[in-house]
RNA sequence: GGUCCCGUCGUCUAGUGGCCUAGGAUAUCGGGCUCUCAUCCCGGCGACAGGGGUUCGAAUCCCCUCGGGACCA
């Protein structure tokens, strides 16, 4: 039975590097029907906070990384105590100056058989004896990890390669304890654009911050998975596809730079692939957050109209924020015009004719209004481009957007006419 | 400083000795389509860090150098 764990220390939010480690463990477990364990390493009382724990759990839930078992390291002190004592009893550790020291062989080498890196040998002579229990009674990281992993019967330790140098020490502890060694897989780190380890100074690294910025969790998961893992030329993956295809064999061994450009593209792809009704639910808080549309207005809106809206409008949106911005045109709220409209005499007449045309079109569909508008324009010797830009700004606030006739039908006759009339009235026609 | 890891287009990557005049994606640039923007389609730019070997043949194997990173001090 496969058992893996993700073991964050709750000293801050879950950042994308940690999230990727969690993801790879989770994918590995789900792919093999194994057990995914979440272990909060909160033994550093000074820096650990309850708030961090809650943030990490929230980020994990949002990403869809569900866990099968949950532990807090602070609750496991007796296990640590017991295994440390076992080392002393076996003569593998000794006490000196108030601390407990692990005895490292003076000769030979310890080889890390890494699933990703191959065999990495370390000379024992370089390791030297090390402390496992400080004089204040607290246990040292390298010991606690092994105690917990051994006790939880972890079969695969998948973690960042910043731990590779610690691994020989940990292996020696397993051997001293006569516990079965887990498989190790050290993932290359994620770097910032300056090629140093990704950190806060590189900008946004918090998983939940990406949620706030309007990214879909499926897109983040997809993006993180492709940072180091690949499956031929495929770029787009759903969560289920990742579970089905994931394997450590396809994980690379070189560090990757976190570059948001592709994340934006992936987010767009996932928005386009999303179920319209689900996308409505996802974009709703962002629309409400803008402050123009109220909860009541949203609830009153026809769900089909909203679904139709997102399917039409999502093509030019990178994030849910973008989508929320354009979704407001569906509601009876003031539209922010991207530029001032200046109408000359000819345009005023055309808009007037357009209003008359749209009052009569039946039904108010893209096809019917296109036919009617083109007829009206042809009769006056005008072109679509003579009215379209102005009409777009009046109705949707901007020149860019879906096809004019689609917009008309989407926004609906009532709102279209009131916006056009407001335009004409303002210009005093 | 010591130990260890890594090194293919700007970025993510495919490539496991011949299929590589190195493929895909993104970004960027140009074209097509359209009322506009986007989507979409087509095209351009763009990489095997360098040097030695091994081999009939190397991005792929070995060595050195250089570069980057991590951990420990």
XYZ file of C-alpha atoms in Angstrom, chain A residues 100-426:
327
model
C 21.368 13.803 22.582
C 23.724 13.015 19.733
C 23.306 10.575 16.901
C 26.397 8.494 16.281
C 27.479 8.551 12.603
C 29.842 5.851 11.341
C 33.341 7.232 10.808
C 33.797 5.449 7.506
C 31.929 4.174 4.514
C 29.296 5.923 2.516
C 25.562 6.302 2.587
C 23.840 6.165 -0.745
C 20.555 7.885 -1.443
C 18.706 5.878 -4.072
C 16.647 8.669 -5.495
C 13.784 7.934 -7.881
C 14.546 11.062 -9.842
C 18.268 11.641 -9.427
C 19.566 8.106 -9.319
C 22.136 7.048 -6.732
C 23.712 9.908 -4.816
C 26.571 8.815 -2.548
C 27.635 10.714 0.571
C 30.769 10.049 2.590
C 29.874 9.266 6.198
C 33.057 10.964 7.357
C 31.619 14.230 6.086
C 28.429 13.856 8.056
C 29.753 13.853 11.635
C 27.654 13.164 14.719
C 24.624 15.416 14.995
C 22.164 16.476 17.644
C 18.719 14.853 17.649
C 17.434 16.289 20.926
C 18.467 19.709 22.148
C 19.252 20.460 25.749
C 15.870 22.177 26.101
C 14.187 18.880 25.275
C 13.065 19.796 21.757
C 13.817 17.476 18.863
C 15.741 18.372 15.764
C 14.110 18.379 12.341
C 16.110 15.545 10.798
C 15.130 13.255 13.615
C 11.461 14.187 13.872
C 10.910 13.689 10.165
C 12.250 10.179 10.317
C 10.370 9.388 13.521
C 7.094 10.497 11.969
C 7.673 9.012 8.541
C 8.710 5.688 10.053
C 5.827 5.669 12.506
C 3.324 6.562 9.777
C 4.801 3.897 7.527
C 5.414 6.364 4.705
C 6.470 4.447 1.611
C 7.522 7.330 -0.624
C 9.066 10.571 0.514
C 8.473 13.083 -2.261
C 9.804 16.521 -1.360
C 11.867 19.461 -2.583
C 15.500 18.805 -3.380
C 16.534 21.298 -0.751
C 16.261 18.245 1.519
C 18.600 16.063 -0.482
C 21.597 16.882 1.702
C 19.634 15.897 4.803
C 18.685 12.542 3.404
C 21.843 10.557 4.253
C 21.477 11.530 7.898
C 17.881 10.442 7.813
C 18.774 7.155 6.182
C 21.268 6.457 8.965
C 18.494 6.976 11.507
C 16.183 4.576 9.693
C 18.944 2.013 9.676
C 19.718 2.525 13.361
C 16.020 2.097 14.111
C 15.885 -0.925 11.821
C 12.884 0.496 10.061
C 12.197 -0.070 6.354
C 13.574 2.705 4.213
C 11.039 4.640 2.145
C 11.658 5.463 -1.494
C 12.938 8.981 -1.979
C 12.139 11.389 -4.788
C 13.622 14.861 -4.632
C 11.815 17.387 -6.753
C 13.755 20.236 -8.341
C 12.934 23.601 -6.809
C 10.865 26.330 -8.377
C 12.897 29.470 -9.026
C 12.007 33.105 -9.502
C 12.840 35.003 -12.699
C 16.259 35.827 -11.222
C 16.940 32.109 -10.843
C 17.006 32.127 -7.075
C 14.621 30.149 -4.966
C 11.097 31.493 -5.375
C 10.129 33.747 -2.511
C 7.917 36.653 -1.563
C 10.199 39.199 -3.096
C 9.428 37.741 -6.519
C 5.854 38.965 -6.173
C 2.763 36.878 -5.655
C 3.542 33.370 -4.489
C 0.571 32.646 -2.252
C -1.851 30.111 -3.615
C -4.830 31.914 -2.126
C -3.629 35.145 -3.670
C -4.074 33.517 -7.062
C -7.625 32.705 -6.109
C -8.179 36.354 -5.254
C -6.698 37.347 -8.571
C -9.327 35.363 -10.421
C -7.547 32.165 -11.362
C -9.308 28.816 -11.498
C -7.858 26.147 -9.250
C -7.855 23.748 -12.187
C -5.562 26.131 -14.044
C -3.173 26.459 -11.108
C -3.066 22.693 -10.710
C -2.473 22.227 -14.425
C 0.253 24.861 -14.451
C 2.013 23.513 -11.366
C 1.894 19.981 -12.715
C 3.585 21.068 -15.919
C 6.372 22.681 -13.932
C 8.647 19.677 -13.945
C 6.274 17.024 -15.187
C 5.253 16.392 -18.748
C 3.261 14.050 -20.902
C 4.472 14.370 -24.465
C 3.232 17.527 -26.113
C 0.066 17.849 -24.073
C -0.362 21.125 -22.200
C -3.982 21.110 -21.082
C -4.979 18.673 -18.364
C -7.977 18.341 -16.117
C -7.468 17.119 -12.578
C -8.743 13.679 -13.526
C -6.414 13.461 -16.494
C -3.489 14.316 -14.276
C -4.416 11.589 -11.833
C -4.681 9.134 -14.668
C -1.402 10.078 -16.336
C 0.881 11.132 -13.502
C 4.069 9.202 -12.916
C 7.386 10.038 -11.297
C 9.133 8.730 -14.400
C 8.019 11.792 -16.292
C 9.249 14.257 -13.720
C 12.361 16.158 -14.788
C 15.359 16.931 -12.649
C 16.130 20.536 -13.457
C 14.730 23.566 -11.684
C 11.935 25.526 -13.336
C 11.329 29.243 -13.345
C 7.893 30.404 -12.343
C 6.611 32.475 -15.239
C 3.030 33.706 -15.107
C 2.564 34.216 -18.847
C 1.653 30.620 -19.437
C -0.525 30.541 -16.336
C -2.682 33.288 -17.804
C -3.057 31.327 -21.005
C -3.938 28.149 -19.139
C -6.463 30.001 -17.037
C -8.161 31.182 -20.189
C -8.179 27.654 -21.542
C -9.764 26.334 -18.374
C -12.352 29.101 -18.339
C -13.256 28.184 -21.896
C -13.524 24.536 -20.968
C -15.518 25.136 -17.800
C -19.168 24.283 -17.474
C -21.065 27.573 -18.015
C -23.163 27.215 -14.905
C -20.136 26.490 -12.755
C -18.319 29.407 -14.309
C -21.251 31.625 -13.340
C -20.900 30.551 -9.744
C -17.151 31.187 -9.894
C -17.454 34.644 -11.377
C -20.325 35.730 -9.135
C -18.236 36.851 -6.140
C -15.999 38.824 -8.465
C -18.951 40.595 -10.032
C -20.416 41.448 -6.641
C -17.032 42.607 -5.436
C -16.969 45.276 -8.126
C -19.749 46.967 -6.174
C -22.148 47.818 -8.982
C -24.209 44.669 -9.148
C -25.972 43.672 -5.955
C -26.629 40.218 -4.652
C -30.343 40.780 -5.248
C -29.799 41.790 -8.866
C -27.736 38.680 -9.473
C -30.322 36.396 -7.881
C -33.064 37.991 -9.958
C -31.218 37.472 -13.226
C -32.218 34.637 -15.485
C -29.663 31.821 -14.983
C -29.727 30.973 -18.658
C -28.961 34.554 -19.517
C -25.944 34.475 -17.204
C -24.731 31.174 -18.627
C -25.125 32.526 -22.122
C -23.211 35.600 -20.986
C -20.189 33.735 -19.716
C -19.993 31.482 -22.754
C -20.036 34.492 -25.033
C -17.764 36.721 -23.020
C -15.105 34.350 -21.699
C -13.169 34.199 -24.955
C -11.378 37.423 -24.307
C -10.817 36.992 -20.592
C -7.689 35.796 -18.885
C -9.084 35.807 -15.367
C -12.389 35.862 -13.509
C -11.758 39.562 -12.864
C -11.772 40.236 -16.596
C -14.939 38.233 -16.957
C -16.601 39.985 -14.037
C -15.855 43.348 -15.612
C -17.716 42.525 -18.792
C -20.512 40.619 -17.065
C -21.766 43.867 -15.566
C -23.181 44.882 -18.946
C -25.943 42.336 -18.373
C -27.278 44.268 -15.422
C -29.213 47.522 -15.201
C -26.297 49.483 -13.826
C -24.377 52.445 -15.232
C -21.815 51.416 -17.813
C -18.375 52.885 -17.700
C -17.532 54.070 -21.199
C -13.935 53.537 -22.195
C -14.054 56.693 -24.286
C -16.219 59.741 -24.738
C -18.754 59.491 -27.527
C -19.000 62.324 -30.020
C -21.876 62.132 -32.449
C -22.062 64.108 -35.652
C -25.397 64.786 -37.358
C -25.217 61.734 -39.546
C -24.514 59.429 -36.636
C -27.350 60.873 -34.613
C -29.737 60.080 -37.422
C -28.370 56.579 -37.785
C -28.636 55.830 -34.098
C -32.203 57.106 -34.189
C -32.977 54.752 -37.044
C -31.240 51.950 -35.221
C -33.429 52.477 -32.195
C -36.555 52.367 -34.325
C -35.336 49.188 -35.976
C -34.550 47.476 -32.712
C -37.902 48.444 -31.243
C -39.613 46.421 -33.941
C -37.311 43.409 -34.409
C -39.058 40.183 -33.541
C -37.756 37.984 -32.073
C -34.825 39.819 -30.502
C -32.228 37.303 -31.680
C -28.817 37.850 -33.264
C -30.101 36.581 -36.609
C -33.221 38.697 -36.708
C -31.533 41.896 -35.569
C -28.663 41.403 -37.998
C -31.100 41.078 -40.863
C -33.103 44.092 -39.798
C -30.088 46.274 -39.143
C -28.391 45.396 -42.406
C -31.608 46.158 -44.286
C -31.965 49.485 -42.518
C -28.335 50.403 -43.245
C -28.571 49.329 -46.880
C -31.668 51.473 -47.345
C -29.714 54.485 -46.105
C -26.545 53.668 -47.973
C -24.611 53.222 -44.732
C -22.215 50.554 -43.560
C -22.210 48.551 -40.383
C -18.976 50.197 -39.325
C -20.748 53.562 -39.330
C -22.815 52.597 -36.280
C -21.151 49.577 -34.724
C -18.345 51.221 -32.717
C -20.586 53.885 -31.193
C -23.326 51.391 -30.550
C -20.892 49.058 -28.809
C -19.621 51.752 -26.507
C -23.132 52.809 -25.613
C -24.253 49.282 -24.880
C -21.156 47.589 -23.507
C -18.832 50.462 -22.696
C -16.077 49.407 -25.016
C -15.296 48.874 -28.663
C -13.931 45.369 -28.199
C -16.216 42.466 -27.544
C -18.312 39.724 -29.057
C -20.136 40.255 -32.318
C -22.480 43.232 -32.229
C -25.605 41.179 -32.868
C -24.671 38.699 -30.170
C -24.195 41.551 -27.736
C -27.566 43.057 -28.583
C -29.373 39.830 -27.985
C -27.374 39.062 -24.865
C -27.915 42.417 -23.216
C -31.569 42.257 -24.190
C -33.947 44.671 -25.842
C -34.874 46.589 -22.721
C -31.347 47.467 -21.679
C -30.138 48.023 -25.228
C -32.876 50.534 -25.962
C -32.528 52.372 -22.689
C -28.781 52.713 -23.193
C -29.159 53.900 -26.754
C -31.890 56.339 -25.788
C -29.738 57.657 -22.970
C -26.991 58.242 -25.486
C -29.248 60.154 -27.835
C -30.786 62.141 -25.009
C -27.400 63.175 -23.652
